[in-house]
GROMACS .gro file of C-alpha atoms in nm:
model
  274
    1MET     CA    1   2.342   9.660   5.536
    2LYS     CA    2   2.385   9.550   5.894
    3ARG     CA    3   2.060   9.459   6.061
    4ILE     CA    4   1.989   9.579   6.413
    5ILE     CA    5   1.927   9.222   6.532
    6ASN     CA    6   2.292   9.145   6.455
    7ILE     CA    7   2.438   9.445   6.643
    8HIS     CA    8   2.555   9.348   6.991
    9PRO     CA    9   2.658   9.606   7.254
   10SER     CA   10   3.000   9.590   7.416
   11ASP     CA   11   3.031   9.490   7.781
   12GLY     CA   12   3.056   9.854   7.891
   13VAL     CA   13   2.755   9.961   7.688
   14LYS     CA   14   2.557   9.657   7.808
   15LEU     CA   15   2.632   9.749   8.169
   16MET     CA   16   2.532  10.110   8.113
   17LEU     CA   17   2.208  10.013   7.939
   18GLY     CA   18   2.126   9.772   8.219
   19ILE     CA   19   2.177  10.036   8.490
   20LEU     CA   20   1.991  10.313   8.304
   21PRO     CA   21   1.633  10.198   8.386
   22PHE     CA   22   1.717  10.184   8.758
   23ILE     CA   23   1.859  10.536   8.749
   24LEU     CA   24   1.550  10.665   8.566
   25ALA     CA   25   1.320  10.492   8.817
   26LEU     CA   26   1.505  10.653   9.110
   27LEU     CA   27   1.494  10.994   8.943
   28ALA     CA   28   1.121  10.957   8.876
   29TYR     CA   29   1.060  10.861   9.240
   30MET     CA   30   1.272  11.150   9.370
   31ILE     CA   31   1.089  11.404   9.154
   32ALA     CA   32   0.745  11.269   9.248
   33SER     CA   33   0.841  11.256   9.618
   34ASP     CA   34   0.967  11.616   9.615
   35MET     CA   35   0.647  11.735   9.445
   36ARG     CA   36   0.419  11.561   9.696
   37LEU     CA   37   0.624  11.670   9.999
   38ALA     CA   38   0.628  12.028   9.870
   39GLU     CA   39   0.247  12.027   9.875
   40ASN     CA   40   0.218  11.834  10.204
   41ALA     CA   41   0.521  11.789  10.429
   42GLY     CA   42   0.341  11.511  10.616
   43ASP     CA   43   0.268  11.303  10.305
   44LYS     CA   44   0.336  10.933  10.367
   45LEU     CA   45   0.287  10.790  10.020
   46LEU     CA   46   0.629  10.883   9.877
   47PRO     CA   47   0.870  10.950  10.164
   48SER     CA   48   1.201  11.120  10.100
   49PHE     CA   49   1.525  10.926  10.074
   50SER     CA   50   1.639  11.071  10.405
   51SER     CA   51   1.327  10.938  10.580
   52ILE     CA   52   1.379  10.598  10.421
   53GLY     CA   53   1.742  10.601  10.536
   54GLU     CA   54   1.635  10.673  10.894
   55ALA     CA   55   1.385  10.387  10.880
   56ILE     CA   56   1.653  10.149  10.748
   57GLN     CA   57   1.882  10.251  11.033
   58ARG     CA   58   1.602  10.178  11.279
   59PHE     CA   59   1.493   9.831  11.167
   60ALA     CA   60   1.818   9.702  11.014
   61PHE     CA   61   2.078   9.812  11.270
   62GLU     CA   62   1.904   9.899  11.596
   63PRO     CA   63   1.756   9.636  11.832
   64SER     CA   64   1.381   9.648  11.878
   65LYS     CA   65   1.274   9.809  12.205
   66ARG     CA   66   1.009   9.539  12.251
   67THR     CA   67   1.206   9.223  12.169
   68GLY     CA   68   1.571   9.334  12.165
   69GLU     CA   69   1.615   9.179  11.819
   70ILE     CA   70   1.710   9.347  11.494
   71LEU     CA   71   1.386   9.312  11.300
   72LEU     CA   72   1.516   9.294  10.943
   73TRP     CA   73   1.754   9.007  11.012
   74VAL     CA   74   1.503   8.811  11.218
   75ASP     CA   75   1.241   8.850  10.946
   76THR     CA   76   1.492   8.759  10.676
   77ALA     CA   77   1.606   8.444  10.856
   78SER     CA   78   1.247   8.330  10.909
   79SER     CA   79   1.142   8.390  10.549
   80LEU     CA   80   1.453   8.232  10.397
   81SER     CA   81   1.420   7.919  10.610
   82ARG     CA   82   1.059   7.873  10.497
   83LEU     CA   83   1.149   7.946  10.136
   84ALA     CA   84   1.445   7.707  10.138
   85MET     CA   85   1.236   7.427  10.283
   86GLY     CA   86   0.949   7.482  10.039
   87VAL     CA   87   1.169   7.512   9.731
   88GLY     CA   88   1.387   7.217   9.840
   89VAL     CA   89   1.090   6.985   9.892
   90SER     CA   90   0.938   7.104   9.562
   91ALA     CA   91   1.263   7.035   9.375
   92VAL     CA   92   1.286   6.680   9.514
   93ILE     CA   93   0.920   6.599   9.439
   94GLY     CA   94   0.932   6.764   9.098
   95PHE     CA   95   1.252   6.582   9.006
   96PHE     CA   96   1.134   6.231   9.093
   97VAL     CA   97   0.782   6.276   8.955
   98GLY     CA   98   0.912   6.441   8.637
   99VAL     CA   99   1.172   6.172   8.569
  100ALA     CA  100   0.927   5.891   8.644
  101CYS     CA  101   0.660   6.039   8.418
  102GLY     CA  102   0.910   6.104   8.141
  103VAL     CA  103   1.068   5.757   8.144
  104VAL     CA  104   0.798   5.509   8.245
  105PRO     CA  105   0.482   5.508   8.028
  106TYR     CA  106   0.263   5.354   8.300
  107VAL     CA  107   0.367   5.621   8.550
  108ARG     CA  108   0.309   5.890   8.287
  109ALA     CA  109  -0.041   5.760   8.217
  110ASN     CA  110  -0.114   5.750   8.589
  111LEU     CA  111   0.040   6.072   8.725
  112SER     CA  112   0.082   6.311   8.435
  113PRO     CA  113  -0.289   6.412   8.407
  114PHE     CA  114  -0.306   6.465   8.784
  115VAL     CA  115   0.007   6.683   8.788
  116ARG     CA  116  -0.125   6.881   8.490
  117VAL     CA  117  -0.456   6.951   8.666
  118LEU     CA  118  -0.283   7.029   8.996
  119SER     CA  119  -0.064   7.286   8.824
  120MET     CA  120  -0.379   7.473   8.717
  121VAL     CA  121  -0.515   7.512   9.071
  122PRO     CA  122  -0.449   7.864   9.212
  123PRO     CA  123  -0.244   7.790   9.528
  124ILE     CA  124  -0.361   8.107   9.702
  125ALA     CA  125  -0.718   7.974   9.682
  126LEU     CA  126  -0.605   7.671   9.884
  127LEU     CA  127  -0.452   7.881  10.162
  128PRO     CA  128  -0.762   7.876  10.390
  129ILE     CA  129  -0.783   7.500  10.350
  130LEU     CA  130  -0.415   7.461  10.436
  131PHE     CA  131  -0.456   7.672  10.749
  132ILE     CA  132  -0.752   7.458  10.856
  133VAL     CA  133  -0.575   7.127  10.787
  134PHE     CA  134  -0.218   7.209  10.896
  135GLY     CA  135  -0.278   7.500  11.133
  136LEU     CA  136  -0.116   7.843  11.129
  137GLY     CA  137   0.241   7.720  11.183
  138GLU     CA  138   0.530   7.660  10.947
  139VAL     CA  139   0.387   7.351  10.777
  140SER     CA  140   0.102   7.532  10.602
  141LYS     CA  141   0.340   7.794  10.458
  142VAL     CA  142   0.581   7.530  10.327
  143VAL     CA  143   0.296   7.322  10.181
  144LEU     CA  144   0.163   7.629   9.999
  145ILE     CA  145   0.500   7.680   9.829
  146VAL     CA  146   0.518   7.309   9.740
  147LEU     CA  147   0.168   7.306   9.590
  148GLY     CA  148   0.251   7.621   9.400
  149ILE     CA  149   0.576   7.523   9.230
  150ALA     CA  150   0.627   7.144   9.254
  151PRO     CA  151   0.379   7.067   8.969
  152PHE     CA  152   0.553   7.323   8.747
  153ILE     CA  153   0.895   7.172   8.818
  154ALA     CA  154   0.763   6.819   8.758
  155ARG     CA  155   0.612   6.915   8.422
  156ASP     CA  156   0.928   7.095   8.314
  157VAL     CA  157   1.151   6.799   8.408
  158GLN     CA  158   0.914   6.556   8.235
  159GLN     CA  159   0.927   6.765   7.918
  160ARG     CA  160   1.306   6.763   7.926
  161VAL     CA  161   1.313   6.385   7.965
  162GLU     CA  162   1.075   6.341   7.674
  163GLU     CA  163   1.292   6.570   7.459
  164LEU     CA  164   1.600   6.350   7.503
  165PRO     CA  165   1.703   6.184   7.174
  166HIS     CA  166   1.529   5.848   7.147
  167GLU     CA  167   1.846   5.705   6.995
  168GLN     CA  168   2.020   5.736   7.332
  169MET     CA  169   1.759   5.511   7.495
  170ILE     CA  170   1.785   5.259   7.213
  171LYS     CA  171   2.165   5.249   7.227
  172ALA     CA  172   2.164   5.209   7.605
  173GLN     CA  173   1.920   4.918   7.580
  174THR     CA  174   2.124   4.764   7.301
  175LEU     CA  175   2.425   4.769   7.533
  176GLY     CA  176   2.220   4.583   7.794
  177ALA     CA  177   2.131   4.872   8.026
  178SER     CA  178   1.839   4.816   8.261
  179THR     CA  179   1.570   5.078   8.326
  180TRP     CA  180   1.749   5.195   8.641
  181GLN     CA  181   2.082   5.221   8.458
  182ILE     CA  182   1.919   5.423   8.181
  183ILE     CA  183   1.764   5.658   8.437
  184ILE     CA  184   2.083   5.701   8.640
  185ARG     CA  185   2.342   5.715   8.360
  186VAL     CA  186   2.150   5.862   8.066
  187VAL     CA  187   1.852   6.059   8.193
  188ILE     CA  188   1.956   6.216   8.523
  189PRO     CA  189   2.287   6.373   8.407
  190GLN     CA  190   2.102   6.552   8.128
  191VAL     CA  191   1.803   6.649   8.341
  192MET     CA  192   1.990   6.803   8.636
  193PRO     CA  193   2.059   7.141   8.469
  194ARG     CA  194   1.695   7.159   8.359
  195LEU     CA  195   1.591   7.095   8.719
  196LEU     CA  196   1.807   7.381   8.845
  197ASN     CA  197   1.671   7.605   8.570
  198ALA     CA  198   1.315   7.514   8.663
  199VAL     CA  199   1.388   7.593   9.028
  200ARG     CA  200   1.538   7.924   8.922
  201LEU     CA  201   1.229   8.017   8.721
  202SER     CA  202   0.999   7.916   9.007
  203LEU     CA  203   1.162   8.145   9.263
  204GLY     CA  204   0.931   8.434   9.176
  205PRO     CA  205   0.609   8.237   9.242
  206ALA     CA  206   0.767   8.082   9.552
  207TRP     CA  207   0.830   8.427   9.699
  208LEU     CA  208   0.474   8.529   9.611
  209PHE     CA  209   0.323   8.233   9.796
  210LEU     CA  210   0.554   8.286  10.094
  211ILE     CA  211   0.469   8.655  10.129
  212ALA     CA  212   0.097   8.579  10.100
  213ALA     CA  213   0.112   8.312  10.370
  214GLU     CA  214   0.320   8.528  10.604
  215ALA     CA  215   0.088   8.823  10.554
  216ILE     CA  216  -0.217   8.624  10.661
  217ALA     CA  217  -0.086   8.416  10.950
  218SER     CA  218   0.260   8.470  11.095
  219THR     CA  219   0.443   8.641  11.377
  220ASP     CA  220   0.763   8.711  11.185
  221GLY     CA  221   0.895   8.718  10.832
  222LEU     CA  222   0.932   8.974  10.555
  223GLY     CA  223   0.572   8.940  10.440
  224TYR     CA  224   0.443   8.966  10.797
  225ARG     CA  225   0.635   9.290  10.857
  226ILE     CA  226   0.510   9.454  10.537
  227PHE     CA  227   0.147   9.380  10.612
  228LEU     CA  228   0.189   9.472  10.979
  229VAL     CA  229   0.303   9.829  10.907
  230ARG     CA  230   0.066   9.887  10.616
  231ARG     CA  231  -0.209   9.988  10.860
  232TYR     CA  232   0.007  10.284  10.960
  233LEU     CA  233   0.085  10.373  10.597
  234ASP     CA  234   0.451  10.323  10.690
  235MET     CA  235   0.595  10.343  10.340
  236GLU     CA  236   0.937  10.419  10.491
  237THR     CA  237   0.946  10.056  10.604
  238ILE     CA  238   0.747   9.895  10.324
  239LEU     CA  239   0.958  10.025  10.037
  240PRO     CA  240   1.297   9.910  10.178
  241TYR     CA  241   1.147   9.570  10.263
  242VAL     CA  242   1.021   9.533   9.906
  243VAL     CA  243   1.363   9.631   9.768
  244TRP     CA  244   1.530   9.385  10.009
  245ILE     CA  245   1.303   9.100   9.900
  246THR     CA  246   1.375   9.183   9.537
  247LEU     CA  247   1.750   9.185   9.603
  248LEU     CA  248   1.736   8.848   9.781
  249ALA     CA  249   1.536   8.696   9.495
  250TYR     CA  250   1.779   8.839   9.239
  251LEU     CA  251   2.084   8.703   9.422
  252MET     CA  252   1.925   8.358   9.445
  253ASP     CA  253   1.843   8.367   9.075
  254LEU     CA  254   2.197   8.479   8.992
  255GLY     CA  255   2.348   8.208   9.210
  256LEU     CA  256   2.149   7.932   9.039
  257LYS     CA  257   2.231   8.075   8.697
  258LYS     CA  258   2.604   8.079   8.774
  259THR     CA  259   2.582   7.725   8.914
  260ILE     CA  260   2.425   7.600   8.592
  261ARG     CA  261   2.691   7.770   8.380
  262VAL     CA  262   2.979   7.631   8.585
  263ALA     CA  263   2.847   7.279   8.649
  264PHE     CA  264   2.678   7.225   8.312
  265PRO     CA  265   2.847   7.447   8.052
  266TRP     CA  266   2.695   7.242   7.770
  267PHE     CA  267   2.338   7.324   7.874
  268GLU     CA  268   2.160   7.557   7.633
  269GLY     CA  269   2.019   7.752   7.929
  270LYS     CA  270   2.364   7.909   7.981
  271ARG     CA  271   2.279   8.155   7.703
  272ASP     CA  272   1.961   8.264   7.873
  273ASP     CA  273   1.995   8.622   8.001
  274ALA     CA  274   1.634   8.644   8.115
   0.00000   0.00000   0.00000
């Protein structure tokens, strides 16, 4: 008897099963929108696809009458620059702190408890403090992302270092390797794919912190635009912006996943379809 856990779908079936939930979600939205608009033609909660298409044409392809800029691309560029800076700084900090804590016992005893506690602090709760200390500019938004994901990356990298076979460290020392040589030639090559995987898994929280910061204090950005038009119940703009943010996040996740598979085919994370 063949168990269901051992039955794998073909590529075509896998693609069809993956697309099916999106089709059902669109059908459910279309039916609900038609029902609400039939009762009230001016309903703003679930606009029709045609109304959404007109809104997309307006903010994605037509220059703004006030600024002369195409709003979607200006907002996207602003948000992506902040996100890239925040995630980049977090990756560097998380990498060095994680490797140091995983390799050097004195550093682990000194920093590991602090990083563990810092990872438990809700970053959104620190947002008012960041605005007071760093102002309402770009720095506070980047710092929020760093505080939100750098401790997670550091802990994940440290765990990976500690999981490395102890025999590798012993053999390297037997061959006369110094601490720096062990870190550079034994630890770092095996930790790099875990770092990229940790960055990939932290993209969701990073977007959350970015949108929250832009919504509270910003003059551009995807989060700023969503919270600006919410007062007018402009779902025709909000829904496409949410879909666009989701698409950007998915493409970034896919890019990192492909990078890990190509650069580090031996890494166990290459089998992760999550």
